[in-house]
CSV table of C-alpha atoms and ligand atoms in Angstrom, one decimal:
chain,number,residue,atom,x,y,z
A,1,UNK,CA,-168.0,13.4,-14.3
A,2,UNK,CA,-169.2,11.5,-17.7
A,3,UNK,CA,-167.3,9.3,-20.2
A,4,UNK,CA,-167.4,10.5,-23.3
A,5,UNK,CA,-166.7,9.5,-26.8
A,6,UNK,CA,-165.5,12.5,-29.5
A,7,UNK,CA,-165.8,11.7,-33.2
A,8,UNK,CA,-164.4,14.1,-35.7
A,9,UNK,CA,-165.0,13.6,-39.5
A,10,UNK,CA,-162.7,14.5,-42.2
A,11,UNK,CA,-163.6,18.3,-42.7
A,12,UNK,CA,-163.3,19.0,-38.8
A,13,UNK,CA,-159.5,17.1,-38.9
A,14,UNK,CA,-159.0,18.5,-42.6
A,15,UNK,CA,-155.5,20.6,-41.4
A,16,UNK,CA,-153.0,21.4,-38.3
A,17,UNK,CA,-155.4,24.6,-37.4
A,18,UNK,CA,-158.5,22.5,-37.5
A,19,UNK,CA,-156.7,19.4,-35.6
A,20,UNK,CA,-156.0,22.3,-33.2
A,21,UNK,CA,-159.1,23.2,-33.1
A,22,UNK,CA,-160.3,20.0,-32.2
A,23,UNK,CA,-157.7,19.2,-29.3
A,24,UNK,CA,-159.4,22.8,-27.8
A,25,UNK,CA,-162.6,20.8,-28.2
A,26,UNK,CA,-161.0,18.1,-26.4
A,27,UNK,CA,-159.4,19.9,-23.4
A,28,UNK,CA,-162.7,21.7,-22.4
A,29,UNK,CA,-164.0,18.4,-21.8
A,30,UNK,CA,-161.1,17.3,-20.5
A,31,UNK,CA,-160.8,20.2,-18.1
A,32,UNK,CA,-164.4,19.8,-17.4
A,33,UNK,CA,-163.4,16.6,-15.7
A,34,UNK,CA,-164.8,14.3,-17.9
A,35,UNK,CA,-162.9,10.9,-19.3
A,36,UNK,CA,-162.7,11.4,-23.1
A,37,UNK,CA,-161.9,8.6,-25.9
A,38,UNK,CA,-161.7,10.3,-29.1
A,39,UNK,CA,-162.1,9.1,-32.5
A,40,UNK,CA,-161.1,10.6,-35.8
A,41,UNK,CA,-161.4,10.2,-39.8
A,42,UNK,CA,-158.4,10.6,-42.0
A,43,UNK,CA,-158.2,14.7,-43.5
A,44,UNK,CA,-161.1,15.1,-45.8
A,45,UNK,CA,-160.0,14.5,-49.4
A,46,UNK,CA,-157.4,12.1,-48.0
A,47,UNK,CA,-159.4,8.3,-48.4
A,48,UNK,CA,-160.8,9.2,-51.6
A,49,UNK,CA,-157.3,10.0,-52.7
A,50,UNK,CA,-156.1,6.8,-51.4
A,51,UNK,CA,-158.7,4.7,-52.7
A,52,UNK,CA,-157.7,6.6,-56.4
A,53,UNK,CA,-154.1,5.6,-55.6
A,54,UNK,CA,-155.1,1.7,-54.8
A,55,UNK,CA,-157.1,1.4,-58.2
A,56,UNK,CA,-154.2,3.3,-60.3
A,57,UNK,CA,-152.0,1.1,-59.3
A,58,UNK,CA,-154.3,-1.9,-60.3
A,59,UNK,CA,-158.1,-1.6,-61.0
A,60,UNK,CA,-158.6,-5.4,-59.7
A,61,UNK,CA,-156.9,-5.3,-56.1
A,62,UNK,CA,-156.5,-7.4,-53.4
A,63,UNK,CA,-158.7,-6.2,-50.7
A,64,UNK,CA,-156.5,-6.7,-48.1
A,65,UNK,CA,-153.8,-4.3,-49.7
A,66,UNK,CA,-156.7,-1.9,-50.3
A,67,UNK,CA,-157.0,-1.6,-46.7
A,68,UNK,CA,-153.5,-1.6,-45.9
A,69,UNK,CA,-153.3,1.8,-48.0
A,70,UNK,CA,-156.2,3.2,-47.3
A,71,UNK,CA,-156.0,3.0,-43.3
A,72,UNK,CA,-153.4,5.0,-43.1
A,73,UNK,CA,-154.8,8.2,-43.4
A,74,UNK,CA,-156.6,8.1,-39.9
A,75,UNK,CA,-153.1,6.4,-38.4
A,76,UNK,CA,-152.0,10.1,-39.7
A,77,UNK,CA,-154.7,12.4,-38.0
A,78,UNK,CA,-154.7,10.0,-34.7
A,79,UNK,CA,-150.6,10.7,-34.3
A,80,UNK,CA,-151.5,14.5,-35.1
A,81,UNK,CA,-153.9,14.9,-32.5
A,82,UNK,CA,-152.4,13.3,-30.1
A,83,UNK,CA,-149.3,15.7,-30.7
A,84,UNK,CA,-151.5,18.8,-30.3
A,85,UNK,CA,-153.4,18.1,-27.5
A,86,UNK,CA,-149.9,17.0,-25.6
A,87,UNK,CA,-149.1,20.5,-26.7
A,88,UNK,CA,-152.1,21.4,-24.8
A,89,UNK,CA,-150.8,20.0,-21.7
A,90,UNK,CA,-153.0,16.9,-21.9
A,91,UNK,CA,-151.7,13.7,-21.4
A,92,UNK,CA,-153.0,11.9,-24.9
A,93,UNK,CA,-151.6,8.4,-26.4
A,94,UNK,CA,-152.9,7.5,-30.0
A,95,UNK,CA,-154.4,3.8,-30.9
A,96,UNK,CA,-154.3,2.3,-33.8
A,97,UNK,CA,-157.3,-0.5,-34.3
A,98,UNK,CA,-154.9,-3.2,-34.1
A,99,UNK,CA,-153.4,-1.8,-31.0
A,100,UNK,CA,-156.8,-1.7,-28.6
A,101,UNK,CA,-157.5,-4.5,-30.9
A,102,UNK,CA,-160.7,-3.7,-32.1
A,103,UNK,CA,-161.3,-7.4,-33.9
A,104,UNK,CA,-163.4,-7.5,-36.9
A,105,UNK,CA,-164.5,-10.0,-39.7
A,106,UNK,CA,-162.2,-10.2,-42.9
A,107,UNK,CA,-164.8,-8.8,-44.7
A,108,UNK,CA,-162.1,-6.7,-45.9
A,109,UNK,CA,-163.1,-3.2,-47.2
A,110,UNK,CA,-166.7,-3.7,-45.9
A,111,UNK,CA,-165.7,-5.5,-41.9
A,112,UNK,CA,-167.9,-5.6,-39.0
A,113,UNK,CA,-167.0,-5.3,-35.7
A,114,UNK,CA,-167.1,-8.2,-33.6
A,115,UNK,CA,-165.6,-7.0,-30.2
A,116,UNK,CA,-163.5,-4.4,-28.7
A,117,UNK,CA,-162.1,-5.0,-25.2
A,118,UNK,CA,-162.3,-1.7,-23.6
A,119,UNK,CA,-160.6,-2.7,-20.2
A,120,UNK,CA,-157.3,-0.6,-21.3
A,121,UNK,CA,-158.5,2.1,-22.0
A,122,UNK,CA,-160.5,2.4,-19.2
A,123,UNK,CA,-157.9,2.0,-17.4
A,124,UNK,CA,-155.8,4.2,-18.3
A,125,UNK,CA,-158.9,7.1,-17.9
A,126,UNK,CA,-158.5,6.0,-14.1
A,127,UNK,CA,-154.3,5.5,-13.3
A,128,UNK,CA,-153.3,8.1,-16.0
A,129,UNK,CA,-156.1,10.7,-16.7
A,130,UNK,CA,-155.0,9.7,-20.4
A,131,UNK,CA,-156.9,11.0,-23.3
A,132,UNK,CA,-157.1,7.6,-26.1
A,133,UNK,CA,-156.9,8.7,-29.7
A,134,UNK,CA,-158.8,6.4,-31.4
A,135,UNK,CA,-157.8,6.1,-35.3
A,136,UNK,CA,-161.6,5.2,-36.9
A,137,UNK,CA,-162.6,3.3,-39.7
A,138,UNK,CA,-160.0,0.4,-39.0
A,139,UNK,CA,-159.6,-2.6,-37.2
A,140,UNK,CA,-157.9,-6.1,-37.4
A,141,UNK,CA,-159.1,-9.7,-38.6
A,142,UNK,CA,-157.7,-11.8,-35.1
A,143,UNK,CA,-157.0,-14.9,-37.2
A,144,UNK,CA,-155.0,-13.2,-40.0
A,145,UNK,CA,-153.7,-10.8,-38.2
A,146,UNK,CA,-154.4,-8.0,-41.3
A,147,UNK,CA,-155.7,-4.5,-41.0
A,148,UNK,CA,-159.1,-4.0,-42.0
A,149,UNK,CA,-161.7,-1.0,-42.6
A,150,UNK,CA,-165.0,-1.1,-41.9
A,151,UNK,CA,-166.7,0.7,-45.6
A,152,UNK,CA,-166.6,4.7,-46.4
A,153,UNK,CA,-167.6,6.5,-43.5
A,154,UNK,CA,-166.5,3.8,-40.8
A,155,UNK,CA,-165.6,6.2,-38.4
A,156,UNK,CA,-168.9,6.8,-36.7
A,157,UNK,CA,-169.2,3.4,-36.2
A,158,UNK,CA,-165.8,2.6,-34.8
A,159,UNK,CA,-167.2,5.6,-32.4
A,160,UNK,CA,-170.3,4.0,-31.1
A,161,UNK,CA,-168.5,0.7,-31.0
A,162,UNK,CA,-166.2,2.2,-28.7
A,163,UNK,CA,-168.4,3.9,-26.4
A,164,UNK,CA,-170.3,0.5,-26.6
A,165,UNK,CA,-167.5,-1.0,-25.4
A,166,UNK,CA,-166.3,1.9,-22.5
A,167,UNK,CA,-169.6,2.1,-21.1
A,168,UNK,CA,-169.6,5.8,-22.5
A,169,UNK,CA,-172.3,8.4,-21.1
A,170,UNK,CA,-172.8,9.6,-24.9
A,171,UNK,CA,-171.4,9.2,-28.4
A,172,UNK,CA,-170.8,13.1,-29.7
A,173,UNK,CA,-170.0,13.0,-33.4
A,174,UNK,CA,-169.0,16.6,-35.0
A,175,UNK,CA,-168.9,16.9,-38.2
A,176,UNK,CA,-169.8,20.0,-40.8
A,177,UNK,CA,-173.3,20.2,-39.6
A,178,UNK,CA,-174.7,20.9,-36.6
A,179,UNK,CA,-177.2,18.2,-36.3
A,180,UNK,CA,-179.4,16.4,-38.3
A,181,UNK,CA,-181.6,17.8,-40.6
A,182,UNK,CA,-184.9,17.1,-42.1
A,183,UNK,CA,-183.1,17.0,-45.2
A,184,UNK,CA,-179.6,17.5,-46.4
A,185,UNK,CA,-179.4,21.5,-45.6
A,186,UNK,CA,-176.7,21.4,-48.4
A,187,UNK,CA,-179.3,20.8,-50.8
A,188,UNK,CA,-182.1,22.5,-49.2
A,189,UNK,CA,-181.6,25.6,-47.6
A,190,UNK,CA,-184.8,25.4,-45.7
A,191,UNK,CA,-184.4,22.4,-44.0
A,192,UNK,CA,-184.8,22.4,-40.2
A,193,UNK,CA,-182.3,21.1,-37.5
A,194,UNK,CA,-183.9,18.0,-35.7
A,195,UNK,CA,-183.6,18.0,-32.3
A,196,UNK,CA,-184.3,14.0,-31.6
A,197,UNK,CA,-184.5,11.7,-33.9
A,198,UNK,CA,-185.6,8.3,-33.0
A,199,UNK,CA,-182.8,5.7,-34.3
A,200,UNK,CA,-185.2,3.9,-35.9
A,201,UNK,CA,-185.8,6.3,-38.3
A,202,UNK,CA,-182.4,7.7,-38.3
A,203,UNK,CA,-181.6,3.9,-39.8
A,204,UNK,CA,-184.0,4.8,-42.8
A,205,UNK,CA,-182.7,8.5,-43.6
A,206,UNK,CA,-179.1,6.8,-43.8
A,207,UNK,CA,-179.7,3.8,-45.3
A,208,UNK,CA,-181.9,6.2,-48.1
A,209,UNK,CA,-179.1,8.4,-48.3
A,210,UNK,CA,-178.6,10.7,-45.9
A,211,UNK,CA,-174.5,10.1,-45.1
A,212,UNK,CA,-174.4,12.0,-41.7
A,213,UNK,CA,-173.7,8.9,-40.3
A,214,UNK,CA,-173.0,5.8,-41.4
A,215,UNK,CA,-176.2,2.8,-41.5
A,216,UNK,CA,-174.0,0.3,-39.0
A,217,UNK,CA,-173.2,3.1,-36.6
A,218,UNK,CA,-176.9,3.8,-36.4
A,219,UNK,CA,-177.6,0.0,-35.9
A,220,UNK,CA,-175.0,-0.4,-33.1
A,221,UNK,CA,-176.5,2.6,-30.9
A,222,UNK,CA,-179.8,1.2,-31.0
A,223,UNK,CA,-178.6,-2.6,-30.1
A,224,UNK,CA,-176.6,-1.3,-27.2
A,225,UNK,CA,-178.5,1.6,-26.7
A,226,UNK,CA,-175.7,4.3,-26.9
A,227,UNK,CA,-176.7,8.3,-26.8
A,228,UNK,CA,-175.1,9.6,-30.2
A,229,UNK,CA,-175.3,13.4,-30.5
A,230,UNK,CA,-174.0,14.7,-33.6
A,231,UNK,CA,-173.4,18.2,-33.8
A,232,UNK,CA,-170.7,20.9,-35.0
A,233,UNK,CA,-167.0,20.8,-34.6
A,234,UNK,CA,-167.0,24.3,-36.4
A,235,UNK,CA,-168.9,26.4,-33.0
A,236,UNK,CA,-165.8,27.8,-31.1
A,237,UNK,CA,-164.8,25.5,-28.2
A,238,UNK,CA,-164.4,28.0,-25.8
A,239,UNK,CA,-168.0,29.2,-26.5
A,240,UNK,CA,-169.2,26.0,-24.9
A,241,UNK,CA,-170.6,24.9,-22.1
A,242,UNK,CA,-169.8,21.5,-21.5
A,243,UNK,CA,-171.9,21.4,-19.0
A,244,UNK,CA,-175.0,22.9,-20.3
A,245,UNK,CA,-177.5,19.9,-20.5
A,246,UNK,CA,-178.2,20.4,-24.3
A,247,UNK,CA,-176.0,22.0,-26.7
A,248,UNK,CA,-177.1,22.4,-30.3
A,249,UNK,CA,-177.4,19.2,-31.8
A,250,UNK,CA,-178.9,16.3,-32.3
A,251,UNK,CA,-179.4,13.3,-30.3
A,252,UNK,CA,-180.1,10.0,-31.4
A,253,UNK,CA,-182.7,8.1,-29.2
A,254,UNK,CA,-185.1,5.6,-28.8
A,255,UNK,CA,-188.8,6.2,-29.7
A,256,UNK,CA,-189.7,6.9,-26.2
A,257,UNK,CA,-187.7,9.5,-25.8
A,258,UNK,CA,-189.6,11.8,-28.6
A,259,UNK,CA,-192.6,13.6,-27.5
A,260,UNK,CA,-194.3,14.8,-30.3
A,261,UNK,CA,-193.6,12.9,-33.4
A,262,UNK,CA,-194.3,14.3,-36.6
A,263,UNK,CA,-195.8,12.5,-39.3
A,264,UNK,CA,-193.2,13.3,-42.0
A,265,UNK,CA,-189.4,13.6,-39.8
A,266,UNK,CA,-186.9,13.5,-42.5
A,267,UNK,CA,-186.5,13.3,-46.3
A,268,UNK,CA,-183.5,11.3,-48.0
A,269,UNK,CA,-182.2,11.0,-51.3
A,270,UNK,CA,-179.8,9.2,-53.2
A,271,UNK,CA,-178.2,9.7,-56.9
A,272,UNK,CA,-176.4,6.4,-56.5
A,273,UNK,CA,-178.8,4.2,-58.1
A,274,UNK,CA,-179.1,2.3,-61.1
A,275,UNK,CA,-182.3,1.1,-63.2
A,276,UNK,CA,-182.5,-2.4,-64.7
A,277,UNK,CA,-185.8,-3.6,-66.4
A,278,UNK,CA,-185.8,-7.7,-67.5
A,279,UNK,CA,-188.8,-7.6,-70.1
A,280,UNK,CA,-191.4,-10.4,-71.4
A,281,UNK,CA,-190.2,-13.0,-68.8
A,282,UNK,CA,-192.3,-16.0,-68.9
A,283,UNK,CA,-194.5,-16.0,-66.2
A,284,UNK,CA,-194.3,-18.6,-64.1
A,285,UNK,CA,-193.3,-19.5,-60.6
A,286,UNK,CA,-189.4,-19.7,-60.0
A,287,UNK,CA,-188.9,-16.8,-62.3
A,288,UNK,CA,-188.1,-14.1,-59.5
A,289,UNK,CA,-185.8,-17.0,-58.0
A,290,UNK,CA,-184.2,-17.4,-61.5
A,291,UNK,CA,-183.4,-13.9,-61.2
A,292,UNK,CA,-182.0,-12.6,-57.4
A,293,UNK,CA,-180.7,-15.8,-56.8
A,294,UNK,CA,-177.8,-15.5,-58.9
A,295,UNK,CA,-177.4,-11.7,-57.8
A,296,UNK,CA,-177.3,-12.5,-54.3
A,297,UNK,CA,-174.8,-14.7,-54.6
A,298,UNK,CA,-172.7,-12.3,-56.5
A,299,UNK,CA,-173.2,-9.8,-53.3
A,300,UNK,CA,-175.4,-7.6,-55.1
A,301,UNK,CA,-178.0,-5.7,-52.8
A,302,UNK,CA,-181.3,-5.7,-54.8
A,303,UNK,CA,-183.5,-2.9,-53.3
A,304,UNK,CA,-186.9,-1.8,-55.2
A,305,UNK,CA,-188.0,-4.3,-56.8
A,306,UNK,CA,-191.4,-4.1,-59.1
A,307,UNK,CA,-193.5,-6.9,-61.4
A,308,UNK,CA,-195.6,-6.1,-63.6
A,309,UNK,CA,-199.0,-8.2,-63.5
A,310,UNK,CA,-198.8,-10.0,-67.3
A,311,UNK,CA,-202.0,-8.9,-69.3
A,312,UNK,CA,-202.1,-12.4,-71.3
A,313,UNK,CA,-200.8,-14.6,-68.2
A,314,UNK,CA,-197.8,-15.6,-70.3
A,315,UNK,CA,-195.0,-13.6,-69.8
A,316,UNK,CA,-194.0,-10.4,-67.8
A,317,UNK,CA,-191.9,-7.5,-67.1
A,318,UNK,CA,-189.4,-7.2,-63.9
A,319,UNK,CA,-188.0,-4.0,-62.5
A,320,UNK,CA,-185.7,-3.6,-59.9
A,321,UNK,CA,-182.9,-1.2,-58.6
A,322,UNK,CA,-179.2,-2.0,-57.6
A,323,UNK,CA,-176.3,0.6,-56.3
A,324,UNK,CA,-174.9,2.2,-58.9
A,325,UNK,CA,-171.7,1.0,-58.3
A,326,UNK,CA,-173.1,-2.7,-59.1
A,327,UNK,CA,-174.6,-2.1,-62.3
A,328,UNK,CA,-172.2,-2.9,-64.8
A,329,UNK,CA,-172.3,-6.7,-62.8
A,330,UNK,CA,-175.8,-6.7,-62.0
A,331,UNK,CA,-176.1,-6.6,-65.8
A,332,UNK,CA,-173.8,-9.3,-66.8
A,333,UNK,CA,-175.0,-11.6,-64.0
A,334,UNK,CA,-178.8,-11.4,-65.5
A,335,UNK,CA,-177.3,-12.1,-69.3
A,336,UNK,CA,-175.3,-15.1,-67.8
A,337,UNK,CA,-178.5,-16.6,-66.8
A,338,UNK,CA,-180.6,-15.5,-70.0
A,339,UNK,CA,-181.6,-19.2,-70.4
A,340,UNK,CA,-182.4,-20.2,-66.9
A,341,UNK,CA,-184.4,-16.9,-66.8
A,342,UNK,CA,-186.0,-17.0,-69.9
A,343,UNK,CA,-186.9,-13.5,-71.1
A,344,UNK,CA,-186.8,-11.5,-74.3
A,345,UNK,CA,-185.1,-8.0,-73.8
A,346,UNK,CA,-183.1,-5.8,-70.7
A,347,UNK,CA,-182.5,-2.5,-70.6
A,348,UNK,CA,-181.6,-0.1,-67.6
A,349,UNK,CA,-180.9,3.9,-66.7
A,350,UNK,CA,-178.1,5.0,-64.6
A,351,UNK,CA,-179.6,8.7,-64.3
A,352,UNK,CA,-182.2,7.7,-61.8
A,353,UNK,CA,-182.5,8.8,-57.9
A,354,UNK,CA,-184.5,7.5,-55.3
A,355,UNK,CA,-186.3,9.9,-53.0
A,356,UNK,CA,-187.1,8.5,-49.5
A,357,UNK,CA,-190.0,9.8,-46.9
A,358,UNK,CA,-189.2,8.7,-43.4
A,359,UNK,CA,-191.4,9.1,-40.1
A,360,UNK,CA,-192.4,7.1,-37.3
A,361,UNK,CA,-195.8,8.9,-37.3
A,362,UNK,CA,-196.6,7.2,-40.8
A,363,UNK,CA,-197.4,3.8,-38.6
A,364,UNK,CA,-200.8,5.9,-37.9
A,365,UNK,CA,-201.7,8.3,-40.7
A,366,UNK,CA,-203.0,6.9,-44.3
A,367,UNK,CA,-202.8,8.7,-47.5
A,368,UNK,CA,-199.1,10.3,-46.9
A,369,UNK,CA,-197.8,8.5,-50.0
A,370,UNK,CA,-200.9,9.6,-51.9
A,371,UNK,CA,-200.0,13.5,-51.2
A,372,UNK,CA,-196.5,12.9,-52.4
A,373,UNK,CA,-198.0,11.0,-55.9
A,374,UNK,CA,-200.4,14.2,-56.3
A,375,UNK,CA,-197.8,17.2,-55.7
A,376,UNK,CA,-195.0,15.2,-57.9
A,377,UNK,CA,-197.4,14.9,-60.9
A,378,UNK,CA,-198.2,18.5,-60.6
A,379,UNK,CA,-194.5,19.4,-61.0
A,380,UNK,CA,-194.9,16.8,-64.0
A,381,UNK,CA,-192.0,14.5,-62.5
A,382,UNK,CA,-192.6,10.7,-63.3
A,383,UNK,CA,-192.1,8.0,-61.1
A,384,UNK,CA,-190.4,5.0,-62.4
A,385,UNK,CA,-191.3,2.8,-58.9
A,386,UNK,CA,-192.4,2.8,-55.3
A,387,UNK,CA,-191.6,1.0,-52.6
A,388,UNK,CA,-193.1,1.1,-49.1
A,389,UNK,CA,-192.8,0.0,-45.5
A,390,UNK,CA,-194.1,1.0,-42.2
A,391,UNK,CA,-192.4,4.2,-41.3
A,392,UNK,CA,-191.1,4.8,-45.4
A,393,UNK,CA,-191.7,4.8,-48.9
A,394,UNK,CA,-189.5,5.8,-51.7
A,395,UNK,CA,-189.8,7.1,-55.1
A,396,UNK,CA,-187.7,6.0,-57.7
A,397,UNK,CA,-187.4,9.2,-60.2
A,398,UNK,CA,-185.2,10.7,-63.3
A,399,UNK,CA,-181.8,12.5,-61.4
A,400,UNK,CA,-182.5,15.4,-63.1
A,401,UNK,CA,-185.2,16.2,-60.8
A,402,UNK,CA,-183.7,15.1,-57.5
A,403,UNK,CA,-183.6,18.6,-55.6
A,404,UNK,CA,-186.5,20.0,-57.4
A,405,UNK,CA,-188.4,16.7,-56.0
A,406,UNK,CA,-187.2,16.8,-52.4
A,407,UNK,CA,-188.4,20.6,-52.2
A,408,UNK,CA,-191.5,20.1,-53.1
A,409,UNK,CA,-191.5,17.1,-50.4
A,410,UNK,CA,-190.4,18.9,-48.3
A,411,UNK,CA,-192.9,22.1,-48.4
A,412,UNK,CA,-195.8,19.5,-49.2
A,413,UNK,CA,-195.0,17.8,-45.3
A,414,UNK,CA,-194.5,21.1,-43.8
A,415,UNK,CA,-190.5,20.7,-43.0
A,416,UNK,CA,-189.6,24.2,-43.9
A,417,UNK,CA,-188.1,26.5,-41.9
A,418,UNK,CA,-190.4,29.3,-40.7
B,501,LIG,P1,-167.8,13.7,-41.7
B,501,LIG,O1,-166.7,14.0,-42.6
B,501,LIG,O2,-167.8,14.6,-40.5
B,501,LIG,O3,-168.1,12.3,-41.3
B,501,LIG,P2,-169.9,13.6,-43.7
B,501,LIG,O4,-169.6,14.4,-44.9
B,501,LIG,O5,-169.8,12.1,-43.7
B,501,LIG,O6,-169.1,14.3,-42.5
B,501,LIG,O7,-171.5,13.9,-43.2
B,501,LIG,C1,-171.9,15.2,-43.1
B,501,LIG,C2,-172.7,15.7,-44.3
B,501,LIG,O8,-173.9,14.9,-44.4
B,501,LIG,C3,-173.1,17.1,-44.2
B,501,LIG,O9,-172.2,18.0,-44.7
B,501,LIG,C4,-174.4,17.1,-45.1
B,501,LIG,O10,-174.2,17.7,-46.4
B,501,LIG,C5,-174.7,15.6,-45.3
B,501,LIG,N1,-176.1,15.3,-45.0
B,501,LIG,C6,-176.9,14.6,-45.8
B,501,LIG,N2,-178.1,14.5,-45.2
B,501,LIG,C7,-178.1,15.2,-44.1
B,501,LIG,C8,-179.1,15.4,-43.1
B,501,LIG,N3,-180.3,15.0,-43.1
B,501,LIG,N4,-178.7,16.2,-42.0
B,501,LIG,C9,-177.5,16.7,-41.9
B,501,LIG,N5,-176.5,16.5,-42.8
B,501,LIG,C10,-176.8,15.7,-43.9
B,502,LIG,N1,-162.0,8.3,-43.8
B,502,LIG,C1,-163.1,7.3,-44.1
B,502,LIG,C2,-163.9,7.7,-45.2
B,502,LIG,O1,-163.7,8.8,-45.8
B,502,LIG,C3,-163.9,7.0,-42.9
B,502,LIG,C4,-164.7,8.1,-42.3
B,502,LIG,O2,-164.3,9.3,-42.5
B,502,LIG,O3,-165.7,7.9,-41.6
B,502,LIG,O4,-164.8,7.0,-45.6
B,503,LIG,MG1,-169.0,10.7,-42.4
């Protein structure tokens, strides 16, 4: 017997056949004799529509009433479920996050999870046989007693968080896919399924891009150590084994765990990016200080950041990258602080992307950038800036050549399907 947490995203929950589907999914394990918490986005389609809604209404809303509109479309699929796998014949009792309570910060729109007291659900897994379902993406700030939600694509992290806090055997999330891939296989036909993936570098291919799962959700599995395995909701349940050691997937692990690691694991992109260039700064210490202070404080995540080396000594260009959904404030904040700064001109893109090379095996191979700079040039794309660390570097590039860039990546580090 295991304990085992289920997450299903928005396309494996996205009608009554598929929530079906997945209380089938359910009840093999179930039957299998396994104790099973399961967690679930709202229908896909639905959040973005609620999120729509929230800024019709009013573009400037109070967070707090954004997240009491849009948690309500996984209280939806968590009542669903739980009425189809009842109509299974399995005992099932939907949560809500304020119900387990699963207590977060009042971050609101963007909460973390602080703690989740499992002890109820546990035991209910041992008096009741009970199957919990587990509405993601929400929880509740203890002191105000309001709902929150933990950013787009919170459910896989309210599903490691909870099998954090059960003591689960693994973490399954199915989604669309079944696994990770060395890149997304939407965009590249040829990319490979992974079988491990170390977290560490799972953390780089979704913080570059690479939404199978959510950045915290990667971050809490390696601080408690939890087994996620993402893989397919779409394979037939009754097809499975569930007790076949390894189904097709992939899991998440620590380093250890991956015996031949590949230079090059993974390639992510992202089109969410946004360009801004401060020119003929004077160039003198305090300058760079002049310029993120003022953007941290307004919550704005710098990320590539480049300075030119002046060729008189007196003044100097800055580049650096924000989300593209900052832009338009990144922009005002630097023109706000034109005279603290100091500079003569700013101007920015919007139609960048920023390709990412991720692999553990980087740590002990040189020249892996250099290949990329060589087999980009020959396809004549230009890069605008580069950033590196110890198991990544990204290229900052025009949009327009996003897929044709991560191809030839992709061939060039030998990730292609046979
Ligand atoms: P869910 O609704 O189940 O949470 P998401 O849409 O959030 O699913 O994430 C699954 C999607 O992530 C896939 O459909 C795929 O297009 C995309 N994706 C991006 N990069 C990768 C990758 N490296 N491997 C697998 N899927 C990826
Ligand atoms: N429904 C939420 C979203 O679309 C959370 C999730 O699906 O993970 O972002
Ligand atoms: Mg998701």
């Amino acid at each position: 017997m295991a304990r085992l947490v289920m997450k299903f995203g928005g396309t494996s929950v996205a009608n009554i056949e598929r929530i079906r589907n997945v209380a089938r999914h359910v009840k093999r394990e179930v039957d299998a004799g396994h104790e099973v918490a399961v967690v679930v986005s709202a229908m896909s389609g639905k959040t973005n529509e609620l999120v729509a809604w929230a800024t019709e209404a009013s573009a400037l809303h109070d967070a707090r009433e954004y997240d009491a509109v849009v948690a309500s479309g996984e209280q939806v699929t968590s009542g669903l479920l739980a009425i189809a796998l009842q109509a299974l014949g399995i005992q099932a009792r939907s949560w809500q996050g304020w119900q387990i309570p699963i207590k977060t910060s009042d971050a609101h729109a963007s909460a973390r999870i602080l703690g989740i007291d499992g002890g109820e659900l546990i035991k209910r897994f041992k008096e009741r046989k009970e199957v919990a379902v587990i509405a993601g993406f929400q929880g509740i700030h203890e002191e105000t007693g309001r709902i929150t939600t933990l950013g787009r694509g919170g459910s896989d992290t309210s599903a490691v968080a909870i099998a954090a806090a059960i003591h689960a055997d693994r973490c399954d999330i199915y989604t669309d896919v079944d696994g990770v891939y060395t890149t997304d296989p939407r965009v590249v036909p040829k990319a490979r399924r992974l079988d491990k993936v170390a977290f560490e570098e799972m953390l780089e291919l979704a913080s570059q891009g690479a939404k199978v799962l959510q950045v915290r959700s990667v971050e809490l599995g390696m601080v408690h150590n939890v087994r996620v395995f993402v893989r397919s909701s779409f394979d037939k349940p009754e097809d499975i084994d569930p007790n076949a050691s390894q189904p097709p997937g992939t899991l998440i692990c620590g380093e250890e765990e991956i015996v031949e690691a590949q230079v090059v694991t993974g390639i992510a992109f992202s089109k969410d990016e946004a360009q801004i260039s401060v020119r003929q700064i004077e160039d003198k210490p305090g300058v760079a200080a002049a310029i993120f202070v003022p953007l941290a404080d307004a919550n704005i995540n710098v990320d590539m950041i480049v300075q030119n080396v002046s060729e008189d000594g007196k003044t100097t260009d800055l580049t650096f990258t924000v989300p593209a959904s900052d832009y338009v404030r990144a922009k005002e904040t630097i023109s706000r602080s034109k005279d603290t700064i100091g500079y003569k001109s700013m101007d920015s893109a919007t139609d960048v992307a920023k390709v990412s090379v991720i692999g553990i095996g980087m740590r002990s191979h040189a020249g892996v950038a250099a290949q990329a700079f060589k087999a980009l040039s020959e396809r004549n794309i230009n890069i605008r800036a580069i950033t590196t660390s110890e198991i990544k570097f990204s290229l900052l590039i025009d949009a327009a050549y996003t897929e044709l860039a991560v191809r030839t990546l992709h061939t060039l580090y030998g990730l292609d399907q046979a």
